[in-house]
PDB file of C-alpha atoms in Angstrom:
ATOM      1  CA  MET A  20     114.258 123.300  -5.585  1.00  0.00           C
ATOM      2  CA  GLY A  21     116.645 122.270  -2.836  1.00  0.00           C
ATOM      3  CA  ASP A  22     117.928 124.312   0.062  1.00  0.00           C
ATOM      4  CA  GLN A  23     118.453 127.944  -0.765  1.00  0.00           C
ATOM      5  CA  ARG A  24     119.698 130.795   1.411  1.00  0.00           C
ATOM      6  CA  TYR A  25     117.829 134.062   1.494  1.00  0.00           C
ATOM      7  CA  ILE A  26     118.761 137.492   2.815  1.00  0.00           C
ATOM      8  CA  ILE A  27     116.112 139.669   4.411  1.00  0.00           C
ATOM      9  CA  HIS A  28     116.059 143.409   3.759  1.00  0.00           C
ATOM     10  CA  SER A  29     113.611 145.443   5.744  1.00  0.00           C
ATOM     11  CA  GLY A  30     111.885 148.684   6.528  1.00  0.00           C
ATOM     12  CA  ARG A  31     109.973 149.846   9.587  1.00  0.00           C
ATOM     13  CA  GLN A  32     106.624 148.541   8.377  1.00  0.00           C
ATOM     14  CA  SER A  33     107.590 145.479   6.390  1.00  0.00           C
ATOM     15  CA  PHE A  34     110.474 143.508   4.957  1.00  0.00           C
ATOM     16  CA  MET A  35     110.998 141.141   2.058  1.00  0.00           C
ATOM     17  CA  THR A  36     113.350 138.324   1.184  1.00  0.00           C
ATOM     18  CA  ALA A  37     115.343 138.040  -2.007  1.00  0.00           C
ATOM     19  CA  PRO A  38     117.926 135.504  -3.208  1.00  0.00           C
ATOM     20  CA  LEU A  39     121.318 135.980  -1.588  1.00  0.00           C
ATOM     21  CA  LEU A  40     122.952 135.689  -4.997  1.00  0.00           C
ATOM     22  CA  PRO A  41     121.150 138.075  -7.423  1.00  0.00           C
ATOM     23  CA  ASP A  42     120.839 137.324 -11.096  1.00  0.00           C
ATOM     24  CA  LYS A  43     123.248 138.737 -13.663  1.00  0.00           C
ATOM     25  CA  GLU A  44     121.069 141.718 -14.529  1.00  0.00           C
ATOM     26  CA  GLU A  45     120.769 142.715 -10.895  1.00  0.00           C
ATOM     27  CA  ARG A  46     124.509 142.308 -10.305  1.00  0.00           C
ATOM     28  CA  VAL A  47     125.197 144.647 -13.242  1.00  0.00           C
ATOM     29  CA  ALA A  48     122.758 147.199 -11.829  1.00  0.00           C
ATOM     30  CA  GLY A  49     124.449 146.903  -8.423  1.00  0.00           C
ATOM     31  CA  SER A  50     127.813 147.520 -10.034  1.00  0.00           C
ATOM     32  CA  TYR A  51     126.486 150.653 -11.723  1.00  0.00           C
ATOM     33  CA  ALA A  52     124.999 151.845  -8.417  1.00  0.00           C
ATOM     34  CA  ARG A  53     128.320 151.301  -6.654  1.00  0.00           C
ATOM     35  CA  THR A  54     130.185 153.245  -9.339  1.00  0.00           C
ATOM     36  CA  PHE A  55     127.614 156.048  -9.238  1.00  0.00           C
ATOM     37  CA  GLY A  56     127.952 156.397  -5.461  1.00  0.00           C
ATOM     38  CA  GLN A  57     131.748 156.488  -5.613  1.00  0.00           C
ATOM     39  CA  LEU A  58     131.776 159.101  -8.395  1.00  0.00           C
ATOM     40  CA  ILE A  59     129.203 161.323  -6.689  1.00  0.00           C
ATOM     41  CA  LEU A  60     131.137 161.244  -3.422  1.00  0.00           C
ATOM     42  CA  PHE A  61     134.416 161.965  -5.222  1.00  0.00           C
ATOM     43  CA  ALA A  62     132.848 164.879  -7.124  1.00  0.00           C
ATOM     44  CA  ALA A  63     131.417 166.360  -3.900  1.00  0.00           C
ATOM     45  CA  TYR A  64     134.847 167.031  -2.405  1.00  0.00           C
ATOM     46  CA  PHE A  65     136.886 167.388  -5.615  1.00  0.00           C
ATOM     47  CA  THR A  66     134.695 170.004  -7.345  1.00  0.00           C
ATOM     48  CA  PRO A  67     135.502 172.746  -4.768  1.00  0.00           C
ATOM     49  CA  MET A  68     139.191 172.101  -5.411  1.00  0.00           C
ATOM     50  CA  ILE A  69     138.611 172.821  -9.097  1.00  0.00           C
ATOM     51  CA  SER A  70     136.839 176.044  -8.185  1.00  0.00           C
ATOM     52  CA  ILE A  71     139.685 177.105  -5.902  1.00  0.00           C
ATOM     53  CA  ALA A  72     142.317 176.219  -8.512  1.00  0.00           C
ATOM     54  CA  ILE A  73     140.599 178.501 -11.050  1.00  0.00           C
ATOM     55  CA  THR A  74     139.333 181.426  -8.974  1.00  0.00           C
ATOM     56  CA  TYR A  75     142.347 182.022  -6.710  1.00  0.00           C
ATOM     57  CA  PRO A  76     144.817 182.770  -9.546  1.00  0.00           C
ATOM     58  CA  LEU A  77     142.250 185.044 -11.195  1.00  0.00           C
ATOM     59  CA  SER A  78     141.549 186.918  -7.957  1.00  0.00           C
ATOM     60  CA  ILE A  79     145.236 187.202  -7.122  1.00  0.00           C
ATOM     61  CA  LYS A  80     145.786 188.692 -10.555  1.00  0.00           C
ATOM     62  CA  ASN A  81     143.076 191.329 -10.137  1.00  0.00           C
ATOM     63  CA  GLY A  82     144.193 192.077  -6.584  1.00  0.00           C
ATOM     64  CA  ARG A  83     141.095 190.907  -4.711  1.00  0.00           C
ATOM     65  CA  VAL A  84     142.959 188.081  -2.962  1.00  0.00           C
ATOM     66  CA  THR A  85     146.039 189.214  -1.045  1.00  0.00           C
ATOM     67  CA  GLU A  86     148.338 187.844   1.628  1.00  0.00           C
ATOM     68  CA  ASN A  87     146.049 189.403   4.230  1.00  0.00           C
ATOM     69  CA  ASP A  88     142.681 188.441   2.758  1.00  0.00           C
ATOM     70  CA  PHE A  89     142.418 185.025   1.089  1.00  0.00           C
ATOM     71  CA  PHE A  90     138.966 183.832   2.093  1.00  0.00           C
ATOM     72  CA  VAL A  91     137.268 181.465  -0.330  1.00  0.00           C
ATOM     73  CA  SER A  92     134.480 184.003  -0.767  1.00  0.00           C
ATOM     74  CA  SER A  93     137.074 186.675  -1.586  1.00  0.00           C
ATOM     75  CA  ALA A  94     138.367 184.515  -4.445  1.00  0.00           C
ATOM     76  CA  MET A  95     134.832 184.384  -5.883  1.00  0.00           C
ATOM     77  CA  ASP A  96     133.944 188.024  -5.357  1.00  0.00           C
ATOM     78  CA  VAL A  97     134.790 190.215  -8.343  1.00  0.00           C
ATOM     79  CA  GLY A  98     135.599 189.966 -12.029  1.00  0.00           C
ATOM     80  CA  ILE A  99     135.332 186.788 -14.069  1.00  0.00           C
ATOM     81  CA  ALA A 100     136.157 184.758 -10.946  1.00  0.00           C
ATOM     82  CA  ARG A 101     132.707 185.516  -9.525  1.00  0.00           C
ATOM     83  CA  PRO A 102     130.536 183.804 -12.192  1.00  0.00           C
ATOM     84  CA  ILE A 103     133.032 180.957 -12.606  1.00  0.00           C
ATOM     85  CA  GLY A 104     133.219 180.305  -8.873  1.00  0.00           C
ATOM     86  CA  SER A 105     129.461 180.650  -8.391  1.00  0.00           C
ATOM     87  CA  PHE A 106     128.736 178.209 -11.223  1.00  0.00           C
ATOM     88  CA  ILE A 107     131.171 175.525 -10.028  1.00  0.00           C
ATOM     89  CA  PHE A 108     130.097 175.994  -6.410  1.00  0.00           C
ATOM     90  CA  GLY A 109     126.462 175.550  -7.432  1.00  0.00           C
ATOM     91  CA  ILE A 110     127.327 172.322  -9.257  1.00  0.00           C
ATOM     92  CA  ASP A 111     129.040 171.085  -6.110  1.00  0.00           C
ATOM     93  CA  MET A 112     125.838 171.677  -4.137  1.00  0.00           C
ATOM     94  CA  LEU A 113     124.082 169.238  -6.487  1.00  0.00           C
ATOM     95  CA  PHE A 114     126.717 166.600  -5.796  1.00  0.00           C
ATOM     96  CA  LEU A 115     126.436 167.216  -2.055  1.00  0.00           C
ATOM     97  CA  PHE A 116     122.665 166.872  -2.346  1.00  0.00           C
ATOM     98  CA  TRP A 117     123.116 163.318  -3.669  1.00  0.00           C
ATOM     99  CA  VAL A 118     125.755 162.512  -1.051  1.00  0.00           C
ATOM    100  CA  VAL A 119     123.453 163.594   1.765  1.00  0.00           C
ATOM    101  CA  LEU A 120     120.577 161.462   0.450  1.00  0.00           C
ATOM    102  CA  ILE A 121     122.804 158.402   0.021  1.00  0.00           C
ATOM    103  CA  ARG A 122     124.268 158.837   3.495  1.00  0.00           C
ATOM    104  CA  PHE A 123     120.741 159.121   4.912  1.00  0.00           C
ATOM    105  CA  SER A 124     119.781 155.818   3.235  1.00  0.00           C
ATOM    106  CA  ILE A 125     122.973 154.121   4.430  1.00  0.00           C
ATOM    107  CA  VAL A 126     122.272 155.064   8.038  1.00  0.00           C
ATOM    108  CA  ARG A 127     118.737 153.684   7.763  1.00  0.00           C
ATOM    109  CA  ALA A 128     120.184 150.414   6.452  1.00  0.00           C
ATOM    110  CA  GLU A 129     122.710 150.218   9.302  1.00  0.00           C
ATOM    111  CA  ILE A 130     120.020 150.922  11.880  1.00  0.00           C
ATOM    112  CA  ALA A 131     117.846 148.193  10.361  1.00  0.00           C
ATOM    113  CA  ARG A 132     120.721 145.749  10.620  1.00  0.00           C
ATOM    114  CA  ALA A 133     121.389 146.745  14.233  1.00  0.00           C
ATOM    115  CA  TYR A 134     117.837 145.716  15.217  1.00  0.00           C
ATOM    116  CA  THR A 135     118.814 142.063  14.723  1.00  0.00           C
ATOM    117  CA  THR A 136     121.576 142.059  17.348  1.00  0.00           C
ATOM    118  CA  ALA A 137     121.161 140.368  20.707  1.00  0.00           C
ATOM    119  CA  LYS A 138     119.383 142.218  23.506  1.00  0.00           C
ATOM    120  CA  VAL A 139     117.773 144.459  20.927  1.00  0.00           C
ATOM    121  CA  LEU A 140     115.246 145.822  23.417  1.00  0.00           C
ATOM    122  CA  GLU A 141     118.119 147.072  25.530  1.00  0.00           C
ATOM    123  CA  PHE A 142     119.276 149.297  22.673  1.00  0.00           C
ATOM    124  CA  THR A 143     115.929 150.419  21.280  1.00  0.00           C
ATOM    125  CA  THR A 144     116.423 153.877  22.750  1.00  0.00           C
ATOM    126  CA  SER A 145     119.854 154.235  21.130  1.00  0.00           C
ATOM    127  CA  LEU A 146     118.604 153.130  17.735  1.00  0.00           C
ATOM    128  CA  ASN A 147     115.593 155.431  17.934  1.00  0.00           C
ATOM    129  CA  ALA A 148     117.943 158.274  18.817  1.00  0.00           C
ATOM    130  CA  ALA A 149     120.149 157.388  15.851  1.00  0.00           C
ATOM    131  CA  GLN A 150     117.112 157.498  13.588  1.00  0.00           C
ATOM    132  CA  THR A 151     116.174 160.939  14.939  1.00  0.00           C
ATOM    133  CA  TRP A 152     119.728 162.246  14.522  1.00  0.00           C
ATOM    134  CA  ASN A 153     119.710 160.916  10.978  1.00  0.00           C
ATOM    135  CA  PHE A 154     116.796 163.204  10.105  1.00  0.00           C
ATOM    136  CA  VAL A 155     118.520 166.077  11.900  1.00  0.00           C
ATOM    137  CA  ALA A 156     121.657 165.476   9.831  1.00  0.00           C
ATOM    138  CA  LEU A 157     119.564 165.517   6.665  1.00  0.00           C
ATOM    139  CA  GLY A 158     117.949 168.834   7.589  1.00  0.00           C
ATOM    140  CA  THR A 159     121.115 170.576   8.773  1.00  0.00           C
ATOM    141  CA  SER A 160     122.926 169.530   5.604  1.00  0.00           C
ATOM    142  CA  PHE A 161     120.318 171.141   3.358  1.00  0.00           C
ATOM    143  CA  ILE A 162     120.216 174.326   5.456  1.00  0.00           C
ATOM    144  CA  SER A 163     124.015 174.522   5.420  1.00  0.00           C
ATOM    145  CA  MET A 164     124.109 174.203   1.632  1.00  0.00           C
ATOM    146  CA  CYS A 165     121.474 176.922   1.218  1.00  0.00           C
ATOM    147  CA  CYS A 166     123.409 179.234   3.556  1.00  0.00           C
ATOM    148  CA  MET A 167     126.639 178.666   1.632  1.00  0.00           C
ATOM    149  CA  LEU A 168     124.898 179.632  -1.579  1.00  0.00           C
ATOM    150  CA  GLY A 169     123.441 182.664   0.198  1.00  0.00           C
ATOM    151  CA  ALA A 170     126.858 183.767   1.454  1.00  0.00           C
ATOM    152  CA  LEU A 171     128.223 183.550  -2.076  1.00  0.00           C
ATOM    153  CA  ALA A 172     125.243 185.359  -3.616  1.00  0.00           C
ATOM    154  CA  PHE A 173     125.512 188.245  -1.117  1.00  0.00           C
ATOM    155  CA  ASN A 174     129.273 188.624  -1.232  1.00  0.00           C
ATOM    156  CA  VAL A 175     131.033 191.539   0.472  1.00  0.00           C
ATOM    157  CA  GLY A 176     132.369 193.268  -2.645  1.00  0.00           C
ATOM    158  CA  ASP A 177     135.811 194.709  -3.332  1.00  0.00           C
ATOM    159  CA  PRO A 178     136.992 196.683  -0.235  1.00  0.00           C
ATOM    160  CA  ARG A 179     139.298 198.765  -2.460  1.00  0.00           C
ATOM    161  CA  ILE A 180     136.274 200.219  -4.243  1.00  0.00           C
ATOM    162  CA  ASP A 181     133.221 200.211  -2.012  1.00  0.00           C
ATOM    163  CA  GLY A 182     134.548 198.984   1.315  1.00  0.00           C
ATOM    164  CA  LYS A 183     132.058 196.832   3.155  1.00  0.00           C
ATOM    165  CA  ASN A 184     128.970 197.120   1.012  1.00  0.00           C
ATOM    166  CA  GLY A 185     125.400 196.781   2.179  1.00  0.00           C
ATOM    167  CA  TYR A 186     125.562 192.995   1.833  1.00  0.00           C
ATOM    168  CA  PHE A 187     128.227 192.507   4.504  1.00  0.00           C
ATOM    169  CA  PHE A 188     125.850 191.681   7.375  1.00  0.00           C
ATOM    170  CA  ILE A 189     123.809 189.348   5.176  1.00  0.00           C
ATOM    171  CA  HIS A 190     126.967 187.642   3.944  1.00  0.00           C
ATOM    172  CA  ILE A 191     128.332 187.127   7.458  1.00  0.00           C
ATOM    173  CA  SER A 192     124.980 185.822   8.710  1.00  0.00           C
ATOM    174  CA  PHE A 193     124.787 183.231   5.935  1.00  0.00           C
ATOM    175  CA  ALA A 194     128.461 182.296   6.373  1.00  0.00           C
ATOM    176  CA  PHE A 195     128.184 181.914  10.159  1.00  0.00           C
ATOM    177  CA  THR A 196     125.104 179.679   9.913  1.00  0.00           C
ATOM    178  CA  GLY A 197     126.457 177.668   6.984  1.00  0.00           C
ATOM    179  CA  PHE A 198     129.861 176.948   8.517  1.00  0.00           C
ATOM    180  CA  PHE A 199     128.410 176.161  11.930  1.00  0.00           C
ATOM    181  CA  LEU A 200     125.941 173.644  10.494  1.00  0.00           C
ATOM    182  CA  MET A 201     128.696 172.193   8.291  1.00  0.00           C
ATOM    183  CA  VAL A 202     130.951 171.274  11.215  1.00  0.00           C
ATOM    184  CA  PHE A 203     128.020 170.459  13.498  1.00  0.00           C
ATOM    185  CA  ASN A 204     126.818 167.994  10.874  1.00  0.00           C
ATOM    186  CA  LEU A 205     130.140 166.168  11.095  1.00  0.00           C
ATOM    187  CA  CYS A 206     129.595 165.765  14.841  1.00  0.00           C
ATOM    188  CA  ILE A 207     126.025 164.546  14.262  1.00  0.00           C
ATOM    189  CA  ASN A 208     127.189 161.854  11.838  1.00  0.00           C
ATOM    190  CA  ASN A 209     129.819 160.714  14.324  1.00  0.00           C
ATOM    191  CA  ARG A 210     127.176 160.508  17.017  1.00  0.00           C
ATOM    192  CA  ILE A 211     124.974 158.417  14.729  1.00  0.00           C
ATOM    193  CA  ASP A 212     127.846 156.018  14.042  1.00  0.00           C
ATOM    194  CA  SER A 213     128.565 155.716  17.775  1.00  0.00           C
ATOM    195  CA  LEU A 214     124.941 154.859  18.583  1.00  0.00           C
ATOM    196  CA  VAL A 215     124.712 152.228  15.848  1.00  0.00           C
ATOM    197  CA  LEU A 216     128.066 150.681  16.770  1.00  0.00           C
ATOM    198  CA  SER A 217     127.111 150.380  20.444  1.00  0.00           C
ATOM    199  CA  ALA A 218     123.785 148.747  19.571  1.00  0.00           C
ATOM    200  CA  SER A 219     125.521 146.333  17.191  1.00  0.00           C
ATOM    201  CA  TYR A 220     128.217 145.299  19.677  1.00  0.00           C
ATOM    202  CA  ALA A 221     130.719 146.351  17.011  1.00  0.00           C
ATOM    203  CA  LYS A 222     134.190 147.565  17.892  1.00  0.00           C
ATOM    204  CA  PRO A 223     134.883 151.048  16.497  1.00  0.00           C
ATOM    205  CA  GLU A 224     137.537 151.165  13.801  1.00  0.00           C
ATOM    206  CA  TYR A 225     140.367 153.671  13.737  1.00  0.00           C
ATOM    207  CA  VAL A 226     138.547 155.690  11.072  1.00  0.00           C
ATOM    208  CA  HIS A 227     135.765 156.354  13.586  1.00  0.00           C
ATOM    209  CA  TYR A 228     138.184 158.107  15.951  1.00  0.00           C
ATOM    210  CA  PHE A 229     139.772 159.901  13.013  1.00  0.00           C
ATOM    211  CA  ARG A 230     136.361 161.309  12.071  1.00  0.00           C
ATOM    212  CA  TRP A 231     135.884 162.578  15.607  1.00  0.00           C
ATOM    213  CA  LEU A 232     139.273 164.270  15.350  1.00  0.00           C
ATOM    214  CA  LEU A 233     138.221 165.968  12.104  1.00  0.00           C
ATOM    215  CA  ALA A 234     134.874 167.069  13.534  1.00  0.00           C
ATOM    216  CA  THR A 235     136.465 168.444  16.699  1.00  0.00           C
ATOM    217  CA  GLY A 236     139.108 170.243  14.665  1.00  0.00           C
ATOM    218  CA  GLY A 237     136.381 171.712  12.483  1.00  0.00           C
ATOM    219  CA  MET A 238     134.618 173.131  15.528  1.00  0.00           C
ATOM    220  CA  PHE A 239     137.821 174.764  16.795  1.00  0.00           C
ATOM    221  CA  CYS A 240     138.539 176.223  13.347  1.00  0.00           C
ATOM    222  CA  PHE A 241     134.981 177.561  13.120  1.00  0.00           C
ATOM    223  CA  ALA A 242     135.348 179.330  16.462  1.00  0.00           C
ATOM    224  CA  GLY A 243     138.772 180.655  15.486  1.00  0.00           C
ATOM    225  CA  MET A 244     137.614 181.913  12.088  1.00  0.00           C
ATOM    226  CA  PHE A 245     135.009 184.260  13.568  1.00  0.00           C
ATOM    227  CA  PHE A 246     137.045 185.067  16.697  1.00  0.00           C
ATOM    228  CA  PHE A 247     139.970 186.375  14.634  1.00  0.00           C
ATOM    229  CA  LEU A 248     137.796 187.994  11.945  1.00  0.00           C
ATOM    230  CA  SER A 249     138.204 191.480  13.385  1.00  0.00           C
ATOM    231  CA  SER A 250     141.806 191.156  14.597  1.00  0.00           C
ATOM    232  CA  SER A 251     143.672 188.969  12.096  1.00  0.00           C
ATOM    233  CA  LEU A 252     142.294 188.361   8.603  1.00  0.00           C
ATOM    234  CA  PRO A 253     145.168 186.038   7.589  1.00  0.00           C
ATOM    235  CA  LEU A 254     144.506 183.775  10.577  1.00  0.00           C
ATOM    236  CA  SER A 255     140.756 183.905  10.026  1.00  0.00           C
ATOM    237  CA  SER A 256     141.202 183.049   6.340  1.00  0.00           C
ATOM    238  CA  SER A 257     143.442 180.118   7.258  1.00  0.00           C
ATOM    239  CA  MET A 258     140.785 178.792   9.636  1.00  0.00           C
ATOM    240  CA  GLU A 259     138.172 178.918   6.875  1.00  0.00           C
ATOM    241  CA  ILE A 260     140.355 176.959   4.455  1.00  0.00           C
ATOM    242  CA  ALA A 261     141.096 174.443   7.229  1.00  0.00           C
ATOM    243  CA  ILE A 262     137.350 173.838   7.690  1.00  0.00           C
ATOM    244  CA  PHE A 263     136.950 173.077   3.994  1.00  0.00           C
ATOM    245  CA  MET A 264     139.923 170.712   4.055  1.00  0.00           C
ATOM    246  CA  GLN A 265     138.723 168.850   7.146  1.00  0.00           C
ATOM    247  CA  SER A 266     135.249 168.446   5.687  1.00  0.00           C
ATOM    248  CA  ALA A 267     136.681 167.132   2.416  1.00  0.00           C
ATOM    249  CA  ILE A 268     138.864 164.594   4.238  1.00  0.00           C
ATOM    250  CA  TYR A 269     135.846 163.546   6.297  1.00  0.00           C
ATOM    251  CA  TYR A 270     133.904 162.772   3.116  1.00  0.00           C
ATOM    252  CA  VAL A 271     136.836 160.736   1.813  1.00  0.00           C
ATOM    253  CA  THR A 272     136.403 158.349   4.752  1.00  0.00           C
ATOM    254  CA  TRP A 273     132.869 157.534   3.531  1.00  0.00           C
ATOM    255  CA  HIS A 274     134.059 155.780   0.375  1.00  0.00           C
ATOM    256  CA  SER A 275     134.086 152.295   1.887  1.00  0.00           C
ATOM    257  CA  SER A 276     130.565 152.750   3.263  1.00  0.00           C
ATOM    258  CA  PHE A 277     129.259 154.000  -0.092  1.00  0.00           C
ATOM    259  CA  TYR A 278     130.965 151.092  -1.870  1.00  0.00           C
ATOM    260  CA  LYS A 279     129.287 148.602   0.432  1.00  0.00           C
ATOM    261  CA  HIS A 280     125.757 150.003   0.577  1.00  0.00           C
ATOM    262  CA  CYS A 281     124.990 151.658  -2.786  1.00  0.00           C
ATOM    263  CA  PRO A 282     124.020 148.361  -4.518  1.00  0.00           C
ATOM    264  CA  TRP A 283     121.688 147.545  -1.610  1.00  0.00           C
ATOM    265  CA  ILE A 284     120.083 150.991  -1.837  1.00  0.00           C
ATOM    266  CA  TRP A 285     119.475 150.504  -5.557  1.00  0.00           C
ATOM    267  CA  ARG A 286     117.909 147.068  -5.020  1.00  0.00           C
ATOM    268  CA  GLN A 287     115.592 148.524  -2.399  1.00  0.00           C
ATOM    269  CA  TYR A 288     114.515 151.184  -4.885  1.00  0.00           C
ATOM    270  CA  GLU A 289     113.852 148.541  -7.540  1.00  0.00           C
ATOM    271  CA  LYS A 290     111.779 146.477  -5.122  1.00  0.00           C
ATOM    272  CA  SER A 291     109.671 149.519  -4.293  1.00  0.00           C
ATOM    273  CA  LEU A 292     108.372 149.593  -7.866  1.00  0.00           C
ATOM    274  CA  ALA A 293     105.057 148.041  -8.835  1.00  0.00           C
ATOM    275  CA  PRO A 294     104.923 144.227  -9.131  1.00  0.00           C
ATOM    276  CA  GLY A 295     106.388 143.029 -12.389  1.00  0.00           C
ATOM    277  CA  GLU A 296     108.870 145.905 -12.594  1.00  0.00           C
ATOM    278  CA  GLY A 297     112.494 146.168 -11.549  1.00  0.00           C
ATOM    279  CA  TYR A 298     115.465 143.885 -11.911  1.00  0.00           C
ATOM    280  CA  GLY A 299     114.805 140.244 -11.253  1.00  0.00           C
ATOM    281  CA  ALA A 300     111.053 140.534 -11.810  1.00  0.00           C
ATOM    282  CA  ASN A 301     111.271 138.180 -14.777  1.00  0.00           C
ATOM    283  CA  VAL A 302     113.099 135.459 -12.866  1.00  0.00           C
ATOM    284  CA  SER A 303     110.641 132.636 -12.376  1.00  0.00           C
ATOM    285  CA  ASP A 304     112.246 131.111  -9.294  1.00  0.00           C
ATOM    286  CA  GLN A 305     112.695 134.414  -7.429  1.00  0.00           C
ATOM    287  CA  LYS A 306     110.634 134.595  -4.261  1.00  0.00           C
ATOM    288  CA  TYR A 307     109.466 137.691  -2.447  1.00  0.00           C
ATOM    289  CA  GLN A 308     107.708 137.307   0.867  1.00  0.00           C
ATOM    290  CA  ILE A 309     106.215 140.242   2.740  1.00  0.00           C
ATOM    291  CA  PHE A 310     106.201 140.151   6.513  1.00  0.00           C
ATOM    292  CA  GLU A 311     104.955 142.641   9.062  1.00  0.00           C
ATOM    293  CA  GLY A 312     107.335 143.365  11.891  1.00  0.00           C
ATOM    294  CA  ALA A 313     110.249 145.392  13.158  1.00  0.00           C
ATOM    295  CA  ALA A 314     113.058 146.464  10.872  1.00  0.00           C
ATOM    296  CA  SER A 315     115.788 143.857  10.403  1.00  0.00           C
ATOM    297  CA  THR A 316     118.423 142.539   8.066  1.00  0.00           C
ATOM    298  CA  HIS A 317     119.645 138.968   8.564  1.00  0.00           C
ATOM    299  CA  LEU A 318     120.160 135.618   6.851  1.00  0.00           C
ATOM    300  CA  MET A 319     117.720 132.745   6.965  1.00  0.00           C
ATOM    301  CA  GLU A 320     117.587 129.242   5.567  1.00  0.00           C
ATOM    302  CA  ASP A 321     114.717 128.277   3.234  1.00  0.00           C
ATOM    303  CA  SER A 322     113.877 124.658   3.813  1.00  0.00           C
ATOM    304  CA  ASP A 323     113.238 122.316   0.917  1.00  0.00           C
ATOM    305  CA  ASP A 324     109.436 122.645   0.910  1.00  0.00           C
ATOM    306  CA  ASP A 325     109.038 122.049  -2.828  1.00  0.00           C
ATOM    307  CA  GLN A 326     110.228 118.471  -2.763  1.00  0.00           C
TER     308      GLN A 326
END
């Protein structure tokens, strides 16, 4: 069969080799996976903009949103703006759910690749820490999304009619937890990237520092939003909108990573199916070898053993 190059994809318990150049069917599937990842990520940060574009004019018209009170929750509080905003916001949580899962898989792939660098034992602690932080990021993301939905479900009501209704404390509790975990999650993901980069001997790109700037700014805005809540509603509202904008811009910086890794994630899913299933299973010259060992991702040369 001649010399053929193989790429090794791995997990913690085992890894398998597959042809470096996949067949046509697998390339098409990879293209679909890449498109899916890009669209999901785009929808995650664009859907809230649609909600804001619809609910703010409606709430300004009915008087709920004013120059002194223009929180996002205020725009989705009363009238027809409430069901519209709640529905679109709920759809966005579904998109974010997919984004979080894809990001989790991408980090696992990057950690696996980092295990193949030189002096790997020297960085085992860093990579193990990155793996732990990856699970923490997954958990905090889900809790943050649930809290955001809770804050919207227990909204404060129209202060012109019933003042601060009985849901105010519940709303603030959900909002505080949700926003804190939102910006804290940005810091966690930056920490993960730093650990993997150091273990891979890779030089950080400018986007890495830009993400730290966004995460740090998000933390300051979070503190300012609740600090000024009782003294200046316009300033507090501005801080809340700034948090949403910084988070959206942060997600935009993930596009290149999603573009690169989504096809690999899909291939790993296909290979996890039973033998004889998945793309490339009907290719007679495709080889899969299972090895026990540490996680890794690297290239190897397959010698001409068939001749």
